[in-house]
Coordinates of C-alpha atoms in Angstrom, one line a residue:
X1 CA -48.6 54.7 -38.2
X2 CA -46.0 55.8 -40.6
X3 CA -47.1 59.8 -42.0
X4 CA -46.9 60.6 -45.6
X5 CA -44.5 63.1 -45.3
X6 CA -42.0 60.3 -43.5
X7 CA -43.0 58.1 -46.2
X8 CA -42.2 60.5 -49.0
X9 CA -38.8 61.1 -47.5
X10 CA -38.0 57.7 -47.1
X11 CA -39.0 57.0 -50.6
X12 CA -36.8 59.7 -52.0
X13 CA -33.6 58.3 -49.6
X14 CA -34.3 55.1 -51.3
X15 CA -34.7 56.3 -54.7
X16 CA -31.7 58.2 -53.9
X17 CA -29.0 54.8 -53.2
X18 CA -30.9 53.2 -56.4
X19 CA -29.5 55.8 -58.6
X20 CA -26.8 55.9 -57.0
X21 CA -26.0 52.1 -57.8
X22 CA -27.4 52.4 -61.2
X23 CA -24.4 54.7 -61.8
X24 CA -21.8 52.8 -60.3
X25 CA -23.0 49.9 -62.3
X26 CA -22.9 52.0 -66.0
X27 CA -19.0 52.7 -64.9
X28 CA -18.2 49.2 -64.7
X29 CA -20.0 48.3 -67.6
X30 CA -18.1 51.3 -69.3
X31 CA -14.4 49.2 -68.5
X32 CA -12.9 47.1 -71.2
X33 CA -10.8 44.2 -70.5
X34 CA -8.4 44.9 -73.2
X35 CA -5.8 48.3 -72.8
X36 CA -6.2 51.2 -75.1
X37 CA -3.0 52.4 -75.7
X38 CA -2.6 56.6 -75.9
X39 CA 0.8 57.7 -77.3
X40 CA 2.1 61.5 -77.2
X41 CA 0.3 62.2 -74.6
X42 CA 0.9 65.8 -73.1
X43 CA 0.5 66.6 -69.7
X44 CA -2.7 69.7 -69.3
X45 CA -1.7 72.1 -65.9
X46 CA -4.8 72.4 -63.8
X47 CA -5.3 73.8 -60.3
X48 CA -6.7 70.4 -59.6
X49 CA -3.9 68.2 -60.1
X50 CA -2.0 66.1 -57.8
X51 CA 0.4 63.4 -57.8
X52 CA -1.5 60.8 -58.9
X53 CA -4.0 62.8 -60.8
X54 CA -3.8 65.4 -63.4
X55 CA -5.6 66.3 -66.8
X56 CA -3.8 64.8 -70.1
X57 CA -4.3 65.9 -74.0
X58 CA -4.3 63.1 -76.6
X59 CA -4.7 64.6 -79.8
X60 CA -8.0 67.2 -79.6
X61 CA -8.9 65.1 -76.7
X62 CA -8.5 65.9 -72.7
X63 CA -9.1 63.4 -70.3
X64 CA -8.3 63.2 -66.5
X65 CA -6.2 60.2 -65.3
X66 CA -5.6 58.6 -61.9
X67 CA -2.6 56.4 -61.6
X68 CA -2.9 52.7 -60.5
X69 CA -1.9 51.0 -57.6
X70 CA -0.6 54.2 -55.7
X71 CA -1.4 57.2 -53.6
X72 CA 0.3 60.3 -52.8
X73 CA -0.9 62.8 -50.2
X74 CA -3.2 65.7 -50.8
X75 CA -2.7 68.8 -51.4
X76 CA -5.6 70.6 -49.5
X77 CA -7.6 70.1 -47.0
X78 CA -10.8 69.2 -48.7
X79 CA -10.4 65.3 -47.9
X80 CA -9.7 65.7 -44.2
X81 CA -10.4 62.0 -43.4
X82 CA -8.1 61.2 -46.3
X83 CA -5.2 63.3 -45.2
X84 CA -5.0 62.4 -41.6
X85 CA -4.4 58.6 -43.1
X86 CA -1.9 59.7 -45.6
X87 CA 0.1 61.5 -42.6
X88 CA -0.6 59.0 -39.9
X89 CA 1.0 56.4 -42.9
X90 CA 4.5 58.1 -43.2
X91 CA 4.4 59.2 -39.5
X92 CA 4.6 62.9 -40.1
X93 CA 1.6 65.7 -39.7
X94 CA -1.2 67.0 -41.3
X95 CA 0.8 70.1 -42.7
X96 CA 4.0 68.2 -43.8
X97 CA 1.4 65.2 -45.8
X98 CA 0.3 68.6 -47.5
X99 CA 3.7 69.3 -48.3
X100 CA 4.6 66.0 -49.6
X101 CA 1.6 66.3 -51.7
X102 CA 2.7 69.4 -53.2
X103 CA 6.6 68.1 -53.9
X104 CA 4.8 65.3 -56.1
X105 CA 2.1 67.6 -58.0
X106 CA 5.6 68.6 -59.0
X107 CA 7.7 65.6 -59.7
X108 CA 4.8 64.6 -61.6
X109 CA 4.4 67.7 -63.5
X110 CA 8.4 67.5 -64.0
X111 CA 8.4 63.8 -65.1
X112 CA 5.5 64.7 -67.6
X113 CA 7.3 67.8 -69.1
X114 CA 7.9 64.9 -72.5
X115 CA 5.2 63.5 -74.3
X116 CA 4.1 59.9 -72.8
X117 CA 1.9 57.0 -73.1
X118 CA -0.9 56.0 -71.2
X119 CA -2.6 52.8 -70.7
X120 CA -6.3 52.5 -69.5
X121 CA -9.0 50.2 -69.7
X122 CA -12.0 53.4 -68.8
X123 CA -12.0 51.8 -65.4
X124 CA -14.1 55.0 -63.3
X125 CA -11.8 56.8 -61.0
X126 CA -14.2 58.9 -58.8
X127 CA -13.6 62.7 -58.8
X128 CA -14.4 66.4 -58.1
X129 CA -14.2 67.4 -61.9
X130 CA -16.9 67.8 -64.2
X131 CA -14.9 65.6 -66.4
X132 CA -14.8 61.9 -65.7
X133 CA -11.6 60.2 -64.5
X134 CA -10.1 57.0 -65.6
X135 CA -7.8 55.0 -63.8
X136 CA -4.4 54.0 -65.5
X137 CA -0.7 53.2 -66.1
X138 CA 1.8 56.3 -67.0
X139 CA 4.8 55.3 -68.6
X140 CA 7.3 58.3 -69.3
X141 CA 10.8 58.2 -70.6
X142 CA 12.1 56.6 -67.5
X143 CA 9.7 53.7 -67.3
X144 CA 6.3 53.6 -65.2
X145 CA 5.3 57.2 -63.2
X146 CA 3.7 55.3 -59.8
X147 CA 6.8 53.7 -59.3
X148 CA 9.1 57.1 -59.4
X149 CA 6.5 58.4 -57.2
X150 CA 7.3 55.3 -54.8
X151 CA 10.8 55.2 -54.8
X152 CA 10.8 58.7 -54.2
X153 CA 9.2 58.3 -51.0
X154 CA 6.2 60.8 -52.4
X155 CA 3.8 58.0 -52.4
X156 CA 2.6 54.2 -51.1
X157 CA 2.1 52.0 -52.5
X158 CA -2.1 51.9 -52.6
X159 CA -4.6 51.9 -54.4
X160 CA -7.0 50.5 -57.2
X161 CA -5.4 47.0 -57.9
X162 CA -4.6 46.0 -61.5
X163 CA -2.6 43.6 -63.4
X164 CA -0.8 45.7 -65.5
X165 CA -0.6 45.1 -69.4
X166 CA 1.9 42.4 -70.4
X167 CA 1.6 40.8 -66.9
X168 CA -0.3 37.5 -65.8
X169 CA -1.0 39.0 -62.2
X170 CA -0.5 42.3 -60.0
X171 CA 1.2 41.1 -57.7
X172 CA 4.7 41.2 -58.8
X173 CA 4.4 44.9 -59.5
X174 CA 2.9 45.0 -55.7
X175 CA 5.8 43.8 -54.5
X176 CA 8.2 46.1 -56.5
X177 CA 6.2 48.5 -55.6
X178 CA 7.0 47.4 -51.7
X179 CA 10.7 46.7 -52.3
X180 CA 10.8 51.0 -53.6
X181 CA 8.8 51.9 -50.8
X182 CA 10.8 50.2 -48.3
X183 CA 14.0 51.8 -49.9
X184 CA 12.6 55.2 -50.1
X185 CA 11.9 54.3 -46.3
X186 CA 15.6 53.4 -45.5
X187 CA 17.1 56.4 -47.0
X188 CA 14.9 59.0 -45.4
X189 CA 13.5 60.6 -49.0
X190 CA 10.2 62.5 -49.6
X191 CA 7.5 61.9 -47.0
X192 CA 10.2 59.3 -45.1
X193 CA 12.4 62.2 -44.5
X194 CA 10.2 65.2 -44.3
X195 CA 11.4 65.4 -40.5
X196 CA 15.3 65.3 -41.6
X197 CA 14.8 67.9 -44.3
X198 CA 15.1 65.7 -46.9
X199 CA 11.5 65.9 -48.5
X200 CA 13.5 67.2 -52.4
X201 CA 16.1 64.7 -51.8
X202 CA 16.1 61.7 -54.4
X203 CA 16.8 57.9 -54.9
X204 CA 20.5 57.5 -54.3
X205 CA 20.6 54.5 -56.9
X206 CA 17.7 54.9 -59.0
X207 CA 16.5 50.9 -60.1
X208 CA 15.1 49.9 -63.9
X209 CA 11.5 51.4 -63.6
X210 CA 8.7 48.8 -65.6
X211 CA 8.0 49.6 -69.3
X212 CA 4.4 47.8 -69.6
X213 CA 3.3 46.6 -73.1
X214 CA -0.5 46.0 -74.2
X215 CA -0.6 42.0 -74.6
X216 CA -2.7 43.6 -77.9
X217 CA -3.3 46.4 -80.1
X218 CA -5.9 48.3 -78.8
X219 CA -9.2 48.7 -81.0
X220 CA -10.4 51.8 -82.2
X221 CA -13.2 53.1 -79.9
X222 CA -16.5 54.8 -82.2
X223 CA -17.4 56.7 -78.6
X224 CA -16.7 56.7 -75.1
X225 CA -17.9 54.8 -72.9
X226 CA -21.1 54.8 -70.8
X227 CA -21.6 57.7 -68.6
X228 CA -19.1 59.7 -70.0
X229 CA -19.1 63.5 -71.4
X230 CA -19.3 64.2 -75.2
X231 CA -16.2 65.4 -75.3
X232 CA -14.1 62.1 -74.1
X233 CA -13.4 59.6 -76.4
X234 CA -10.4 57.0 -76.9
X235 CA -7.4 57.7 -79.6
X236 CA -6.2 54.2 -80.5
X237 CA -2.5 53.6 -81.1
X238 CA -1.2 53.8 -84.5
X239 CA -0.2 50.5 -86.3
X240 CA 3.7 51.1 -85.8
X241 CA 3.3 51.6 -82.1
X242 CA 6.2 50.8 -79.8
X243 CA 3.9 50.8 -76.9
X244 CA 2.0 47.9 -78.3
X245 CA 4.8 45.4 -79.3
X246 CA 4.1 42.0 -77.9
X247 CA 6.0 40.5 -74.7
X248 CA 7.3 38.1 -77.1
X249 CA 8.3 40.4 -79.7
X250 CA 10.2 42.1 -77.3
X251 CA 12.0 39.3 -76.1
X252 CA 13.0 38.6 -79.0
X253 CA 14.9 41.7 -79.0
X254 CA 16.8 41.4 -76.3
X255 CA 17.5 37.7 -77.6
X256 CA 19.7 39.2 -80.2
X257 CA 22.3 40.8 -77.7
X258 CA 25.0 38.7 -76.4
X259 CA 26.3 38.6 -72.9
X260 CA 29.1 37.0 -71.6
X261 CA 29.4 34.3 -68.5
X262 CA 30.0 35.4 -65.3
X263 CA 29.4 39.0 -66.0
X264 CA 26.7 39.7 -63.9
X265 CA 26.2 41.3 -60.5
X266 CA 22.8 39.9 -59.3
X267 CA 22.2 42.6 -57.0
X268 CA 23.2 45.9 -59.5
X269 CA 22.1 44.5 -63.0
X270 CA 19.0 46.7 -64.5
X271 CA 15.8 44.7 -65.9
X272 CA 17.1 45.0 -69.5
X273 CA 20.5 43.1 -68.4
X274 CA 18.9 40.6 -66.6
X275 CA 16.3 39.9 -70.0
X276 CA 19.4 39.5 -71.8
X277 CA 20.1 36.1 -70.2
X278 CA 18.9 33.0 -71.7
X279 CA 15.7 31.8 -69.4
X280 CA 14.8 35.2 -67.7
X281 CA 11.9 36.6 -69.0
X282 CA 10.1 40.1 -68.5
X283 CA 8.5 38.7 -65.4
X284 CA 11.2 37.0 -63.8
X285 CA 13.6 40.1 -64.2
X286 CA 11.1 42.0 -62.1
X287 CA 10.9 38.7 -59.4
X288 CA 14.9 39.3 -59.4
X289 CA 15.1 43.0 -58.4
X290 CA 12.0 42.4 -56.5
X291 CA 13.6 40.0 -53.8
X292 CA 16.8 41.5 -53.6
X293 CA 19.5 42.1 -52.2
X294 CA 21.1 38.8 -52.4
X295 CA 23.8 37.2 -50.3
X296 CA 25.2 35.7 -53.5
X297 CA 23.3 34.4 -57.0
X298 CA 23.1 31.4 -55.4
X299 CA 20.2 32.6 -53.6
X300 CA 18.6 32.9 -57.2
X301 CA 17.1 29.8 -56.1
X302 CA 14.9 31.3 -53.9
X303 CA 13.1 33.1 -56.2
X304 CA 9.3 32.2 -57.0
X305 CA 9.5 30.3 -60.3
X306 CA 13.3 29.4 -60.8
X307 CA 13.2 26.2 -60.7
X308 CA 16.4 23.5 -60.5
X309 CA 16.7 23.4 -64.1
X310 CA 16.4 27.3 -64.5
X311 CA 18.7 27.8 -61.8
X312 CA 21.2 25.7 -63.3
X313 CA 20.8 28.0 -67.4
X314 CA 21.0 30.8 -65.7
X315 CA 23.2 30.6 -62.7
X316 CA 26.5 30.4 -65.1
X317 CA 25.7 34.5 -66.2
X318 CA 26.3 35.5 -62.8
X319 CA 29.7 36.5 -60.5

């Protein structure tokens, strides 16, 4: 026979996991499928931040951000579990993941020094703050902050998936994401060469990092989202936004500029080169730099997508 006082504390455990799913469920409901769009963002320093996460200012607003698709190591101890993963990941100890975690708190910090954009759709990112956390993608004046962090070796590439704005599906920028990992890897930088002293050495050849663009404007947002604090709200991007030109728009750009035949080296040329070419879109350009290198561009024919006809517009461009 079951005792009330075992009954009550079963109860409460229950009670307890239903509240507990009731919460998760107001996050998701809190998400939107289309991107807002933040512009001149500036980066807030807090004790708190880390490579992946940190506290942002858009207009009178703060918020509290954690990157998509990748994760860089800790900078404490108060994830233990965590840590020993991060460390047992890049084959190095509990002490030098810490370190690693500090050296990209400050690339991070360093790469957000300039005002930036970010793109979120109020996804929850679960936190210690008081103040909820969004997931999202950071794009500075170099292109997009997770993969710096990558092919810097100060992060993997893991994480909360997403397809990023502009793009059909996430994995192409999963495997870009791979291809600077496994660079970072072969050049022994950040957490890959932590045991060579090379932790605060960087890329050698640093690549064309993405620029995302919202496939839309974003709409103005009256109030946050469920289960949010008063003081979070949206700031929707102004009407002359760069950040949310369409991909065809932008195509159109690049359309304008002229590039001669047999010009091209298939394994150097940048993502706005490689746009330039009659036939290779956004998305193919980042299918190209994703499967290099390349024996020759005949091996363009390998690539997902490039089809025979393709193959035979575009193959001309190239040496």
């Amino acid at each position: 026979m079951i005792s009330r006082s075992s009954f009550s504390l079963r109860f409460a455990r229950i009670a307890l996991v239903g509240a507990a799913v009731l919460w998760a469920a107001v996050v998701d409901l809190g998400a939107r499928d289309e991107w807002t769009v933040l512009e001149n963002c500036r980066f807030i320093g807090n004790p708190a931040d880390d490579g992946d996460s940190f506290h942002v200012s858009a207009g009178a607003k703060e918020y509290i951000f954690r990157l998509y698709l990748v994760d860089a190591p800790e900078t404490d101890e108060m994830t233990p579990a965590r840590l020993v993963e991060q460390a047992k990941y890049f084959a190095i100890t509990v002490p030098q993941a810490i370190e690693v975690g500090e050296a990209a708190k400050g690339f991070t910090r360093e790469k957000l020094s300039e005002p930036f954009t970010v793109f979120t759709r109020w996804s929850g990112a679960m936190g210690r703050s008081k103040i909820e956390r969004f997931y999202a993608f950071v794009q500075t004046k170099d292109g997009d902050l997770g993969e710096q962090l990558v092919r810097n070796g100060l992060a993997r590439n893991y994480g909360f998936k997403a397809v990023p704005p502009g793009l059909k599906n996430s994995r192409i920028e999963l495997e870009k994401l791979q291809q600077f990992e496994d660079e970072a890897r072969h050049e022994k930088i950040g957490g890959w060469g932590v045991n060579v002293g090379r932790l605060n050495v960087r890329a050698q050849k640093p690549p064309s990092f993405s620029v995302f663009v919202a496939e839309k404007k974003a709409r103005p947002r009256a109030k946050p989202p469920a289960n949010t604090f008063s003081q979070i709200s949206a700031t929707p991007a102004p009407a002359s936004s760069t950040a949310a030109i369409s991909p065809v728009e932008v195509k159109k750009s690049h359309a304008k500029e002229k590039i001669e035949l047999g010009k091209i080296d298939i394994n150097s040329a940048t993502e706005k080169e490689l746009k330039m070419i009659p036939g290779i879109g956004p998305v193919m350009a980042v299918r190209i730099i994703a499967a290099r290198p390349f024996r020759s561009a005949d091996d363009l024919k390998k690539v997902n997508g490039i089809g025979d006809k393709n193959y035979a517009k575009i193959r001309p461009y190239f040496q």
